[in-house]
């Protein structure tokens, strides 16, 4: 069967190939798709200067039940992908903050996207 793909589909598929390579964390640990989706949600909010609280994260019903999301947050913290920060003056609100390891992880994904784009125009 012949592959007929648009340049955009080809670029995205190459990106997926590259992203798969960097999906593993530096020490060989991996994140499952659910952990990755949660991490992306948390980091996107942080990037938009609206850090997500633990309470908000456990309320992301589209990503799982509160108990499941709490376990995922715990696993991401154990993998040194997230840390928490208490708001000054209010110890009840804990914000989820990406660690340097997470920022490095997304930087590697960004490099993969750029490489896929460079391969597309070459």
CSV table of N, CA, C and O in Angstrom, one decimal:
chain,number,residue,atom,x,y,z
A,1,UNK,N,0.8,-1.2,0.0
A,1,UNK,CA,0.0,0.0,0.0
A,1,UNK,C,0.9,1.2,0.0
A,1,UNK,O,1.8,1.4,0.8
A,2,UNK,N,0.6,2.2,-0.9
A,2,UNK,CA,1.4,3.4,-1.0
A,2,UNK,C,1.0,4.4,0.1
A,2,UNK,O,-0.2,4.6,0.4
A,3,UNK,N,2.0,5.1,0.7
A,3,UNK,CA,1.7,6.1,1.7
A,3,UNK,C,1.5,7.4,0.9
A,3,UNK,O,2.5,7.9,0.3
A,4,UNK,N,0.4,8.0,1.1
A,4,UNK,CA,0.2,9.4,0.5
A,4,UNK,C,-0.2,10.2,1.7
A,4,UNK,O,-1.2,10.1,2.3
A,5,UNK,N,0.8,11.1,2.1
A,5,UNK,CA,0.6,11.9,3.3
A,5,UNK,C,0.9,13.4,2.9
A,5,UNK,O,1.7,13.7,2.1
A,6,UNK,N,0.2,14.2,3.6
A,6,UNK,CA,0.4,15.7,3.4
A,6,UNK,C,1.8,16.0,4.1
A,6,UNK,O,2.2,15.2,4.9
A,7,UNK,N,2.4,17.1,3.7
A,7,UNK,CA,3.6,17.5,4.4
A,7,UNK,C,3.4,17.7,5.9
A,7,UNK,O,4.3,17.4,6.6
A,8,UNK,N,2.3,18.1,6.2
A,8,UNK,CA,2.0,18.3,7.7
A,8,UNK,C,1.9,17.0,8.4
A,8,UNK,O,2.4,16.9,9.5
A,9,UNK,N,1.2,16.1,7.8
A,9,UNK,CA,1.1,14.7,8.4
A,9,UNK,C,2.5,14.1,8.5
A,9,UNK,O,2.9,13.5,9.6
A,10,UNK,N,3.3,14.2,7.5
A,10,UNK,CA,4.7,13.7,7.5
A,10,UNK,C,5.5,14.4,8.6
A,10,UNK,O,6.2,13.7,9.3
A,11,UNK,N,5.4,15.7,8.7
A,11,UNK,CA,6.2,16.4,9.7
A,11,UNK,C,5.8,16.0,11.1
A,11,UNK,O,6.6,15.7,12.0
A,12,UNK,N,4.5,15.8,11.3
A,12,UNK,CA,4.0,15.4,12.6
A,12,UNK,C,4.4,14.0,13.0
A,12,UNK,O,4.8,13.7,14.1
A,13,UNK,N,4.3,13.1,12.0
A,13,UNK,CA,4.7,11.7,12.3
A,13,UNK,C,6.2,11.6,12.6
A,13,UNK,O,6.6,10.9,13.4
A,14,UNK,N,7.0,12.4,11.9
A,14,UNK,CA,8.5,12.4,12.2
A,14,UNK,C,8.7,13.0,13.6
A,14,UNK,O,9.5,12.5,14.4
A,15,UNK,N,7.9,14.0,14.0
A,15,UNK,CA,8.0,14.6,15.3
A,15,UNK,C,7.6,13.5,16.3
A,15,UNK,O,8.3,13.3,17.3
A,16,UNK,N,6.6,12.7,16.1
A,16,UNK,CA,6.3,11.6,17.0
A,16,UNK,C,7.4,10.6,17.1
A,16,UNK,O,7.7,10.1,18.2
A,17,UNK,N,8.0,10.3,16.0
A,17,UNK,CA,9.2,9.4,16.1
A,17,UNK,C,10.3,10.0,17.0
A,17,UNK,O,10.8,9.3,17.9
A,18,UNK,N,10.6,11.2,16.8
A,18,UNK,CA,11.6,11.9,17.6
A,18,UNK,C,11.2,12.0,19.1
A,18,UNK,O,12.0,11.8,20.0
A,19,UNK,N,9.9,12.3,19.3
A,19,UNK,CA,9.4,12.5,20.7
A,19,UNK,C,9.5,11.2,21.4
A,19,UNK,O,9.7,11.1,22.6
A,20,UNK,N,9.3,10.1,20.7
A,20,UNK,CA,9.3,8.8,21.3
A,20,UNK,C,10.7,8.5,21.9
A,20,UNK,O,10.9,7.9,23.0
A,21,UNK,N,11.7,9.0,21.2
A,21,UNK,CA,13.1,8.8,21.6
A,21,UNK,C,13.4,9.5,22.9
A,21,UNK,O,14.0,9.0,23.8
A,22,UNK,N,12.8,10.8,23.0
A,22,UNK,CA,13.1,11.6,24.2
A,22,UNK,C,12.1,11.4,25.3
A,22,UNK,O,12.2,11.9,26.3
A,23,UNK,N,11.1,10.5,25.0
A,23,UNK,CA,10.0,10.3,26.0
A,23,UNK,C,10.5,9.7,27.3
A,23,UNK,O,10.1,10.0,28.4
A,24,UNK,N,11.5,8.9,27.2
A,24,UNK,CA,12.1,8.3,28.4
A,24,UNK,C,12.9,9.4,29.1
A,24,UNK,O,13.6,10.2,28.5
A,25,UNK,N,12.7,9.4,30.4
A,25,UNK,CA,13.4,10.3,31.3
A,25,UNK,C,14.9,10.0,31.3
A,25,UNK,O,15.3,8.8,31.1
A,26,UNK,N,15.8,10.9,31.7
A,26,UNK,CA,17.2,10.7,31.6
A,26,UNK,C,17.7,9.4,32.4
A,26,UNK,O,18.6,8.8,31.9
A,27,UNK,N,17.1,9.1,33.5
A,27,UNK,CA,17.6,7.9,34.2
A,27,UNK,C,16.9,6.6,33.8
A,27,UNK,O,16.9,5.6,34.5
A,28,UNK,N,16.2,6.7,32.6
A,28,UNK,CA,15.6,5.5,32.1
A,28,UNK,C,14.1,5.3,32.6
A,28,UNK,O,13.4,4.4,32.1
A,29,UNK,N,13.7,6.1,33.5
A,29,UNK,CA,12.3,6.0,33.9
A,29,UNK,C,11.4,6.5,32.8
A,29,UNK,O,11.9,7.3,31.9
A,30,UNK,N,10.2,6.1,32.7
A,30,UNK,CA,9.3,6.6,31.7
A,30,UNK,C,8.0,7.1,32.3
A,30,UNK,O,7.7,6.7,33.5
A,31,UNK,N,7.3,8.0,31.6
A,31,UNK,CA,6.0,8.4,32.0
A,31,UNK,C,5.0,7.7,31.2
A,31,UNK,O,5.2,7.6,30.0
A,32,UNK,N,3.9,7.4,31.8
A,32,UNK,CA,2.8,6.8,30.9
A,32,UNK,C,2.1,8.0,30.3
A,32,UNK,O,2.3,9.2,30.7
A,33,UNK,N,1.2,7.7,29.4
A,33,UNK,CA,0.4,8.8,28.7
A,33,UNK,C,-0.4,9.6,29.6
A,33,UNK,O,-0.5,10.8,29.4
A,34,UNK,N,-0.9,9.0,30.7
A,34,UNK,CA,-1.8,9.8,31.6
A,34,UNK,C,-0.9,10.7,32.5
A,34,UNK,O,-1.3,11.8,32.7
A,35,UNK,N,0.3,10.3,32.9
A,35,UNK,CA,1.2,11.2,33.6
A,35,UNK,C,1.6,12.3,32.7
A,35,UNK,O,1.7,13.5,33.2
A,36,UNK,N,1.9,12.0,31.5
A,36,UNK,CA,2.3,13.0,30.5
A,36,UNK,C,1.2,14.1,30.3
A,36,UNK,O,1.5,15.3,30.3
A,37,UNK,N,0.0,13.6,30.2
A,37,UNK,CA,-1.1,14.5,30.0
A,37,UNK,C,-1.3,15.5,31.2
A,37,UNK,O,-1.5,16.7,31.0
A,38,UNK,N,-1.2,14.9,32.4
A,38,UNK,CA,-1.3,15.7,33.6
A,38,UNK,C,-0.1,16.7,33.7
A,38,UNK,O,-0.3,17.9,33.9
A,39,UNK,N,1.1,16.2,33.4
A,39,UNK,CA,2.3,17.1,33.4
A,39,UNK,C,2.1,18.2,32.4
A,39,UNK,O,2.4,19.4,32.7
A,40,UNK,N,1.6,17.9,31.2
A,40,UNK,CA,1.4,19.0,30.2
A,40,UNK,C,0.4,20.0,30.7
A,40,UNK,O,0.7,21.2,30.5
A,41,UNK,N,-0.7,19.6,31.3
A,41,UNK,CA,-1.7,20.5,31.8
A,41,UNK,C,-1.1,21.5,32.9
A,41,UNK,O,-1.3,22.7,32.9
A,42,UNK,N,-0.3,20.9,33.8
A,42,UNK,CA,0.3,21.6,34.9
A,42,UNK,C,1.3,22.6,34.3
A,42,UNK,O,1.3,23.8,34.7
A,43,UNK,N,2.2,22.2,33.4
A,43,UNK,CA,3.2,23.0,32.9
A,43,UNK,C,2.7,24.1,32.0
A,43,UNK,O,3.2,25.3,32.1
A,44,UNK,N,1.6,23.8,31.3
A,44,UNK,CA,1.0,24.9,30.5
A,44,UNK,C,0.5,26.0,31.3
A,44,UNK,O,0.7,27.2,31.0
A,45,UNK,N,-0.2,25.6,32.4
A,45,UNK,CA,-0.7,26.7,33.3
A,45,UNK,C,0.4,27.5,33.9
A,45,UNK,O,0.4,28.7,34.0
A,46,UNK,N,1.5,26.8,34.3
A,46,UNK,CA,2.7,27.5,34.9
A,46,UNK,C,3.3,28.4,33.8
A,46,UNK,O,3.6,29.6,34.1
A,47,UNK,N,3.4,28.0,32.6
A,47,UNK,CA,3.9,28.7,31.5
A,47,UNK,C,3.1,30.0,31.3
A,47,UNK,O,3.6,31.1,30.9
A,48,UNK,N,1.8,29.9,31.5
A,48,UNK,CA,0.9,31.0,31.3
A,48,UNK,C,0.8,31.9,32.6
A,48,UNK,O,0.0,32.8,32.7
A,49,UNK,N,1.8,31.7,33.5
A,49,UNK,CA,1.8,32.5,34.7
A,49,UNK,C,0.6,32.3,35.6
A,49,UNK,O,0.2,33.2,36.3
A,50,UNK,N,0.0,31.2,35.5
A,50,UNK,CA,-1.2,30.8,36.3
A,50,UNK,C,-1.0,29.4,36.9
A,50,UNK,O,-1.7,28.5,36.6
A,51,UNK,N,0.0,29.3,37.8
A,51,UNK,CA,0.3,28.0,38.4
A,51,UNK,C,-0.9,27.3,38.9
A,51,UNK,O,-1.8,27.9,39.5
A,52,UNK,N,-1.0,26.0,38.7
A,52,UNK,CA,-2.1,25.2,39.1
A,52,UNK,C,-1.9,24.7,40.5
A,52,UNK,O,-0.8,24.3,40.9
A,53,UNK,N,-3.0,24.7,41.3
A,53,UNK,CA,-2.9,24.2,42.7
A,53,UNK,C,-3.1,22.7,42.6
A,53,UNK,O,-3.7,22.1,41.6
A,54,UNK,N,-2.7,22.0,43.7
A,54,UNK,CA,-3.0,20.5,43.7
A,54,UNK,C,-4.5,20.3,43.7
A,54,UNK,O,-4.9,19.4,43.0
A,55,UNK,N,-5.2,21.1,44.3
A,55,UNK,CA,-6.7,21.0,44.3
A,55,UNK,C,-7.3,21.1,42.9
A,55,UNK,O,-8.1,20.3,42.5
A,56,UNK,N,-6.8,22.0,42.1
A,56,UNK,CA,-7.2,22.2,40.7
A,56,UNK,C,-6.8,21.0,39.9
A,56,UNK,O,-7.6,20.5,39.1
A,57,UNK,N,-5.6,20.5,40.1
A,57,UNK,CA,-5.1,19.3,39.4
A,57,UNK,C,-6.0,18.1,39.7
A,57,UNK,O,-6.3,17.3,38.7
A,58,UNK,N,-6.3,17.9,40.9
A,58,UNK,CA,-7.2,16.7,41.2
A,58,UNK,C,-8.6,16.9,40.7
A,58,UNK,O,-9.3,15.9,40.7
A,59,UNK,N,-8.9,18.1,40.3
A,59,UNK,CA,-10.3,18.3,39.8
A,59,UNK,C,-10.3,18.2,38.3
A,59,UNK,O,-11.4,18.5,37.7
A,60,UNK,N,-9.3,17.8,37.6
A,60,UNK,CA,-9.3,17.7,36.2
A,60,UNK,C,-10.0,16.4,35.8
A,60,UNK,O,-9.3,15.4,35.5
A,61,UNK,N,-11.3,16.4,35.9
A,61,UNK,CA,-12.1,15.2,35.7
A,61,UNK,C,-11.8,14.5,34.3
A,61,UNK,O,-11.9,13.2,34.3
A,62,UNK,N,-11.4,15.2,33.3
A,62,UNK,CA,-11.2,14.6,32.0
A,62,UNK,C,-9.9,13.7,32.1
A,62,UNK,O,-9.7,12.8,31.2
A,63,UNK,N,-9.1,13.9,33.1
A,63,UNK,CA,-7.8,13.1,33.2
A,63,UNK,C,-7.9,12.0,34.2
A,63,UNK,O,-7.0,11.2,34.3
A,64,UNK,N,-9.0,11.9,34.9
A,64,UNK,CA,-9.2,10.8,35.9
A,64,UNK,C,-9.9,11.2,37.1
A,64,UNK,O,-10.3,12.4,37.3
A,65,UNK,N,-10.1,10.3,38.0
A,65,UNK,CA,-10.8,10.5,39.3
A,65,UNK,C,-9.8,11.3,40.2
A,65,UNK,O,-8.6,11.2,40.0
A,66,UNK,N,-10.3,12.0,41.2
A,66,UNK,CA,-9.4,12.7,42.2
A,66,UNK,C,-8.4,11.7,42.8
A,66,UNK,O,-7.2,12.1,42.9
A,67,UNK,N,-8.8,10.5,43.1
A,67,UNK,CA,-7.8,9.6,43.8
A,67,UNK,C,-6.7,9.2,42.8
A,67,UNK,O,-5.5,9.2,43.1
A,68,UNK,N,-7.1,9.0,41.5
A,68,UNK,CA,-6.1,8.6,40.5
A,68,UNK,C,-5.2,9.8,40.2
A,68,UNK,O,-4.0,9.6,40.1
A,69,UNK,N,-5.7,11.0,40.1
A,69,UNK,CA,-4.9,12.1,39.8
A,69,UNK,C,-3.9,12.4,41.0
A,69,UNK,O,-2.8,12.8,40.8
A,70,UNK,N,-4.4,12.2,42.2
A,70,UNK,CA,-3.5,12.4,43.4
A,70,UNK,C,-2.3,11.4,43.3
A,70,UNK,O,-1.2,11.8,43.5
A,71,UNK,N,-2.6,10.2,42.9
A,71,UNK,CA,-1.5,9.2,42.7
A,71,UNK,C,-0.6,9.6,41.6
A,71,UNK,O,0.7,9.5,41.7
A,72,UNK,N,-1.1,10.1,40.5
A,72,UNK,CA,-0.2,10.6,39.4
A,72,UNK,C,0.6,11.8,39.9
A,72,UNK,O,1.8,11.8,39.5
A,73,UNK,N,0.1,12.7,40.6
A,73,UNK,CA,0.9,13.8,41.1
A,73,UNK,C,2.0,13.3,42.0
A,73,UNK,O,3.1,13.7,41.9
A,74,UNK,N,1.7,12.3,42.9
A,74,UNK,CA,2.7,11.7,43.7
A,74,UNK,C,3.8,11.1,42.9
A,74,UNK,O,5.0,11.2,43.2
A,75,UNK,N,3.4,10.3,41.9
A,75,UNK,CA,4.4,9.7,41.0
A,75,UNK,C,5.3,10.7,40.3
A,75,UNK,O,6.5,10.5,40.2
A,76,UNK,N,4.7,11.8,39.8
A,76,UNK,CA,5.5,12.8,39.1
A,76,UNK,C,6.4,13.5,40.1
A,76,UNK,O,7.5,13.9,39.8
A,77,UNK,N,6.0,13.7,41.4
A,77,UNK,CA,6.9,14.2,42.4
A,77,UNK,C,8.0,13.3,42.7
A,77,UNK,O,9.2,13.7,42.8
A,78,UNK,N,7.7,12.0,42.8
A,78,UNK,CA,8.7,11.0,43.0
A,78,UNK,C,9.8,10.9,41.9
A,78,UNK,O,10.9,10.6,42.1
A,79,UNK,N,9.3,11.2,40.7
A,79,UNK,CA,10.2,11.2,39.5
A,79,UNK,C,10.9,12.5,39.3
A,79,UNK,O,11.6,12.8,38.4
A,80,UNK,N,10.7,13.4,40.3
A,80,UNK,CA,11.3,14.8,40.3
A,80,UNK,C,10.9,15.6,39.1
A,80,UNK,O,11.7,16.3,38.5
A,81,UNK,N,9.6,15.4,38.7
A,81,UNK,CA,9.1,16.2,37.6
A,81,UNK,C,8.2,17.4,38.1
A,81,UNK,O,8.1,18.3,37.3
A,82,UNK,N,7.7,17.3,39.3
A,82,UNK,CA,6.9,18.3,39.9
A,82,UNK,C,7.4,18.6,41.3
A,82,UNK,O,7.8,17.6,42.0
A,83,UNK,N,7.2,19.8,41.7
A,83,UNK,CA,7.4,20.1,43.1
A,83,UNK,C,6.2,21.0,43.5
A,83,UNK,O,5.4,21.4,42.7
A,84,UNK,N,6.1,21.2,44.8
A,84,UNK,CA,5.0,22.0,45.3
A,84,UNK,C,5.6,23.2,46.0
A,84,UNK,O,6.7,23.2,46.5
A,85,UNK,N,4.8,24.3,46.0
A,85,UNK,CA,5.1,25.6,46.6
A,85,UNK,C,3.9,26.1,47.3
A,85,UNK,O,2.8,26.2,46.7
A,86,UNK,N,4.1,26.4,48.6
A,86,UNK,CA,3.0,27.0,49.3
A,86,UNK,C,2.9,28.5,49.1
A,86,UNK,O,4.0,29.1,49.0
A,87,UNK,N,1.7,29.0,49.0
A,87,UNK,CA,1.5,30.4,48.8
A,87,UNK,C,1.8,31.1,50.1
A,87,UNK,O,1.4,30.7,51.1
A,88,UNK,N,2.6,32.2,50.0
A,88,UNK,CA,3.0,32.9,51.2
A,88,UNK,C,1.7,33.4,51.8
A,88,UNK,O,0.8,34.0,51.2
A,89,UNK,N,1.6,33.2,53.1
A,89,UNK,CA,0.4,33.6,53.9
A,89,UNK,C,-0.8,32.7,53.9
A,89,UNK,O,-1.7,32.8,54.6
A,90,UNK,N,-0.7,31.6,53.0
A,90,UNK,CA,-1.8,30.6,53.0
A,90,UNK,C,-1.2,29.3,52.7
A,90,UNK,O,-0.9,28.9,51.6
A,91,UNK,N,-1.0,28.5,53.8
A,91,UNK,CA,-0.3,27.2,53.7
A,91,UNK,C,-1.3,26.2,53.2
A,91,UNK,O,-0.8,25.1,52.9
A,92,UNK,N,-2.5,26.5,53.0
A,92,UNK,CA,-3.5,25.5,52.5
A,92,UNK,C,-3.3,25.3,51.0
A,92,UNK,O,-3.6,24.2,50.5
A,93,UNK,N,-3.0,26.4,50.3
A,93,UNK,CA,-2.9,26.3,48.8
A,93,UNK,C,-1.5,25.9,48.4
A,93,UNK,O,-0.5,26.6,48.7
A,94,UNK,N,-1.4,24.7,47.8
A,94,UNK,CA,-0.1,24.2,47.3
A,94,UNK,C,-0.1,24.3,45.7
A,94,UNK,O,-1.0,23.7,45.1
A,95,UNK,N,0.9,25.0,45.2
A,95,UNK,CA,1.0,25.1,43.8
A,95,UNK,C,1.9,24.1,43.2
A,95,UNK,O,2.9,23.8,43.8
A,96,UNK,N,1.6,23.5,42.1
A,96,UNK,CA,2.4,22.5,41.4
A,96,UNK,C,3.4,23.3,40.5
A,96,UNK,O,2.9,24.1,39.6
A,97,UNK,N,4.7,23.1,40.6
A,97,UNK,CA,5.7,23.8,39.9
A,97,UNK,C,6.6,22.8,39.2
A,97,UNK,O,7.0,21.8,39.8
A,98,UNK,N,6.9,23.0,37.9
A,98,UNK,CA,7.8,22.1,37.2
A,98,UNK,C,9.2,22.2,37.7
A,98,UNK,O,9.6,23.3,38.1
A,99,UNK,N,9.9,21.1,37.8
A,99,UNK,CA,11.3,21.1,38.2
A,99,UNK,C,12.2,21.4,37.0
A,99,UNK,O,11.7,21.4,35.9
A,100,UNK,N,13.4,21.5,37.3
A,100,UNK,CA,14.4,21.7,36.2
A,100,UNK,C,14.4,20.5,35.3
A,100,UNK,O,14.5,20.6,34.1
A,101,UNK,N,14.2,19.4,35.9
A,101,UNK,CA,14.2,18.1,35.1
A,101,UNK,C,13.0,18.2,34.1
A,101,UNK,O,13.1,17.8,32.9
A,102,UNK,N,11.9,18.7,34.5
A,102,UNK,CA,10.7,18.9,33.6
A,102,UNK,C,11.0,19.9,32.5
A,102,UNK,O,10.7,19.7,31.3
A,103,UNK,N,11.6,21.0,32.9
A,103,UNK,CA,11.9,22.0,31.9
A,103,UNK,C,12.9,21.5,30.9
A,103,UNK,O,12.8,21.8,29.7
A,104,UNK,N,13.9,20.7,31.3
A,104,UNK,CA,14.8,20.0,30.4
A,104,UNK,C,14.1,19.1,29.5
A,104,UNK,O,14.4,19.0,28.3
A,105,UNK,N,13.1,18.3,30.0
A,105,UNK,CA,12.4,17.4,29.3
A,105,UNK,C,11.6,18.1,28.1
A,105,UNK,O,11.7,17.7,27.0
A,106,UNK,N,10.9,19.2,28.4
A,106,UNK,CA,10.2,19.9,27.4
A,106,UNK,C,11.2,20.6,26.4
A,106,UNK,O,10.8,20.8,25.3
A,107,UNK,N,12.3,21.0,26.9
A,107,UNK,CA,13.3,21.6,26.0
A,107,UNK,C,13.7,20.5,25.0
A,107,UNK,O,13.9,20.8,23.8
A,108,UNK,N,13.9,19.3,25.4
A,108,UNK,CA,14.3,18.2,24.5
A,108,UNK,C,13.2,17.9,23.5
A,108,UNK,O,13.4,17.6,22.3
A,109,UNK,N,11.9,18.0,24.0
A,109,UNK,CA,10.8,17.8,23.0
A,109,UNK,C,10.8,18.9,22.0
A,109,UNK,O,10.5,18.7,20.8
A,110,UNK,N,11.0,20.2,22.5
A,110,UNK,CA,11.1,21.3,21.6
A,110,UNK,C,12.2,21.1,20.5
A,110,UNK,O,12.0,21.4,19.3
A,111,UNK,N,13.3,20.6,20.9
A,111,UNK,CA,14.4,20.4,20.0
A,111,UNK,C,14.0,19.3,19.0
A,111,UNK,O,14.3,19.4,17.8
A,112,UNK,N,13.3,18.3,19.4
A,112,UNK,CA,12.8,17.3,18.5
A,112,UNK,C,11.8,17.9,17.5
A,112,UNK,O,11.9,17.5,16.3
A,113,UNK,N,11.0,18.8,17.9
A,113,UNK,CA,10.0,19.4,17.0
A,113,UNK,C,10.8,20.3,16.0
A,113,UNK,O,10.5,20.2,14.8
A,114,UNK,N,11.8,21.0,16.4
A,114,UNK,CA,12.6,21.8,15.5
A,114,UNK,C,13.4,20.9,14.5
A,114,UNK,O,13.4,21.2,13.4
A,115,UNK,N,13.9,19.8,15.0
A,115,UNK,CA,14.6,18.8,14.1
A,115,UNK,C,13.6,18.3,13.1
A,115,UNK,O,14.0,18.2,11.9
A,116,UNK,N,12.4,17.9,13.5
A,116,UNK,CA,11.4,17.4,12.5
A,116,UNK,C,11.1,18.5,11.5
A,116,UNK,O,11.0,18.2,10.3
A,117,UNK,N,11.0,19.7,11.9
A,117,UNK,CA,10.7,20.8,11.0
A,117,UNK,C,11.9,21.0,10.0
A,117,UNK,O,11.7,21.2,8.8
A,118,UNK,N,13.1,21.0,10.5
A,118,UNK,CA,14.3,21.1,9.7
A,118,UNK,C,14.4,20.0,8.7
A,118,UNK,O,14.7,20.2,7.5
A,119,UNK,N,14.0,18.7,9.1
A,119,UNK,CA,14.0,17.6,8.2
A,119,UNK,C,13.0,17.8,7.1
A,119,UNK,O,13.1,17.3,6.0
A,120,UNK,N,11.8,18.4,7.5
A,120,UNK,CA,10.7,18.6,6.5
A,120,UNK,C,11.1,19.6,5.4
A,120,UNK,O,10.8,19.3,4.2
A,121,UNK,N,11.8,20.6,5.8
A,121,UNK,CA,12.2,21.6,4.7
A,121,UNK,C,13.5,21.3,4.0
A,121,UNK,O,13.8,21.9,3.0
A,122,UNK,N,14.2,20.3,4.5
A,122,UNK,CA,15.4,19.8,3.8
A,122,UNK,C,15.2,19.0,2.6
A,122,UNK,O,14.2,18.5,2.3
